[in-house]
Amino acid sequence: MNFNDNHLLKALVDTAPSGICILNSDGFIAELANEKFLQIAGRREEDLIGKSYWETFSEVREQYEDILCHVVSNNKAYHADQVPMILMRNGKQDLIYVTFVYAPMVDLDGKVHKVAIWVQENTKEVMEREKDTAFNNAMKIDRDRLHDYFLQAPVGISVMTGENLLIEFVNPDYQAMLPGRSLVGRPFFESLPEIVDTDIAQALTDVFKTGLPVSFRDRLVAISKEEDGPTTDRYFDFSYVPRFDSNGKVDGVFNFAFEVTAFVHSRRKAQQESNNMAQILDMLPASVVVIRGFDLVVDMINDSNLAYWKKTREEVVGKPFLEILPDLADQPFASQLRQVMETGQVIDVKESPVIFTNADGSIRETYVDYTYQPLSELDGNRNGVLVMSFEITDRVHARKLLEQYANELTATNELLAQSESRFKFLIQEAPVAIGVLQGKTLIVETANDKILDVWGKTREIVGLPLASALPELDGQPFLEILDNVFATREPFYANEIPALLEHGGKLKELFFNVVYQPIFDQHDNVSDIVIVAVDVTEQVNSRKALEISEQHFRKLSDLVPVKISNALPNGEVTFFNQGWLDFSGLSFEDLRDFGYFQMLHPDELESFQQGLLQASKTGVPFISEMRFKNKDGQYIWHINVASPVLDAQGKLIMWVGSTTDIQAIKEEEQRKNDFIGMVSHELKTPLTSLNGYLQILQLKLKQDDGLTFAEHALERSLKQVRLMTSLTNGFLNVSRLESGKMHIEKSTFDLRGLFKETCDEYRILFPNNKITAKLSDEEIPVYADRQKIAQVFNNLIGNAVKYSPAASDIWVTVEQIGTRARVMVSDQGIGIKQEDLSRLFERYYRVGDTTVSGFGIGLYLSMEIIERHGGKIWAESELGKGSKFFFELNIYQN
């Protein structure tokens, strides 16, 4: 497979922030490489793609070919961190430092079939690190002075010294993460024994030995807050940074730590909720409730909303909103709900406080984002509101914590002014994105690696005005906001604020929680602004995708012409689409609680349950034909597909049902069976009669009066032959019509003349009826198939005779009306009910007295013939008062 054929993978590789190259494991032929990789390698795409990797990079083949082969043969990744490498780049030899990974990619059989090479150039960082060595020597002199600042920093900081990593200092935030432990004066691994024998411990030891810092993000650590207490799973962002003495030797390690357990849990909860989207409404992370009428009665509510209200379904459904939650009466929600129903305007509120009174009288303060969407009946009258809300209490508390950190940061302004170099060092190693903008021109004075990653920029922007460093901010609100911070001297806080930032030459929409904190000089004037940012793009996009997916699913499931349902493994139904609700005439709650199994036909219940049991064991959908009772009490045939959904371990996690109406197919099948029976019966009757007449004729010819009887027998036999011919032609015409092969051979003829020619035949065929014709005095030319139009004449007059009393009158009118020729056949027969008139021309349809012979195909064929000539045919009748049949054709124009 060529990876260029996979557009999604190519797009992901092209937009990756690191260099990526994909090789096959057979010959190491390069199949895909992004622009970042080509830039680092100093090669063109045509020098690499489709060629052996070692042909392109022959200068490093001796060092790394065996390593790459080992990765393929052992299915184990190889990582190299900031290694020196001499490459021919853009035609000249360069010494560069790179961090790279050879990562094996396996197929479904576990065999390595590709190798992904991830590379990041570190040349600038290595050069800067060498410069920093001298800087760190000077820093040791001021280390004691930095102690006071560490105490006030808004992140956890500890300092460990010596090979046994004795903890000589922890600030309050660090101690707050481990409140029940004695830390200072003890070796690190003695005070935190849970860390021993973990890769975290190895990383800390390596930092002391190598002098290279290490960072962890969202790292799971099983640790106790108390000494010898039970451990709990907690998540941290932390860095180990070496401390150097005056000789450039590592004599200790800084530990910068920030607990992110709440953020990780929140993100994972959003991911879990997204994965469970297919489990429909009750599995949504959003709280959903439908409220109806002026009294605000709760019509529907999902489990998420019940949990938020701390109520049961029985306490909520069918009851007024303010009766359920009387403590919300003094809050704005009831008036907003009525406003939405009155005006039809959507209300969208962010970070609204919602205060509940608990059963013990205590107050529960929460925060929600909510939307009120009007609901209308079919006639357009608004009668309800769809409420979708997300509880964001943790996020608001997190923001307030961020504000607290910002306030603490403000309190350290004087200390930062006295030790600018130490302040920059702290910012650079902090586990959050931090930058400092100087003066009203917003010069980028300091920016740590994390904020440069957020901005999509390199350290080359330091020293430039923010507007020049990030030109894509033009037209966005950030520069104006920063100007306002200078003017008002007030910090700015925002959650999930969107920003368009250029990454890799393309604009990307990102979302941040930010603080813009003004810094004051000794004259109490704003001198700088500190930016603290947390990238929350992943959480925002997950929530938006979840909201869109839920809306699309509901609309799609209600639009498809299939009844769709969803159920838990225990059979509890969690979703019925609109097709089920319309069919049953029940609400979702009624259909879920008792309606579904009551709709099943009793004869099929046992086999249905056995089929479900077998499907749950095998994972194969159970497909069956079943009858369901509709809202009118009629059993309707359906194809029902019950599909079990299994997880990766083969465990049943839900049922998805798809039910399709096949009643019309069943009825059509029954009509065809009836038709076959009728054909058998009708064809047998004339054959039996004809056979009898011929046998008697044979006997009579041997007697004296044989000639007299022969004339009579031949007349009757011919009549039966004509009947047989008519029946056979009818069946043949239906067959040809169904296969699209009925041949229409048109010519120009006089419609009035056609009737005159066939009039004598009608009188012979129907001697007991008086057929009266009213014909136009002039010719009526039409361009049509003469034989097929004669067949329509015969069928209409034949029906008039069959359904009329003996010796009754039949009238035929052939006349010209404008540009149309109209034929009318009128009788004094039994007439037709009004409800049957609309179905007269359906195939095989019979009305009233079924003792009259026929198959219900004559009128159907007549309609098809007339419509294929561009005409129309219809009937007018009243039960007991006879019938009139009409058809019209276009007059032929020379």
Coordinates of C-alpha atoms in Angstrom, one line a residue, residues 60 81 115 142 148 160 169 198 243 323 325 430 445 537 615 680 746 757 824 839 858-859 889:
V60 CA 25.2 8.3 8.2
D81 CA 18.1 12.4 22.0
V115 CA 9.1 2.1 10.0
D142 CA 22.1 34.2 43.5
D148 CA 12.2 33.8 48.5
M160 CA 17.3 18.4 45.8
F169 CA 13.8 23.1 50.0
T198 CA 9.9 3.3 38.5
R243 CA 21.4 22.6 39.0
E323 CA -42.3 22.2 41.9
L325 CA -36.7 22.6 42.2
A430 CA 7.5 26.2 34.1
E445 CA 10.7 40.1 26.2
T537 CA -8.4 23.0 22.2
A615 CA -27.4 -13.5 18.6
S680 CA -56.3 -21.8 -13.1
K746 CA -49.4 4.0 -34.2
E757 CA -66.7 -1.1 -37.6
M824 CA -67.9 7.7 -22.9
R839 CA -58.6 2.1 -7.0
G858 CA -58.9 -5.2 -17.9
L859 CA -59.2 -1.7 -16.5
L889 CA -57.0 11.1 -26.8

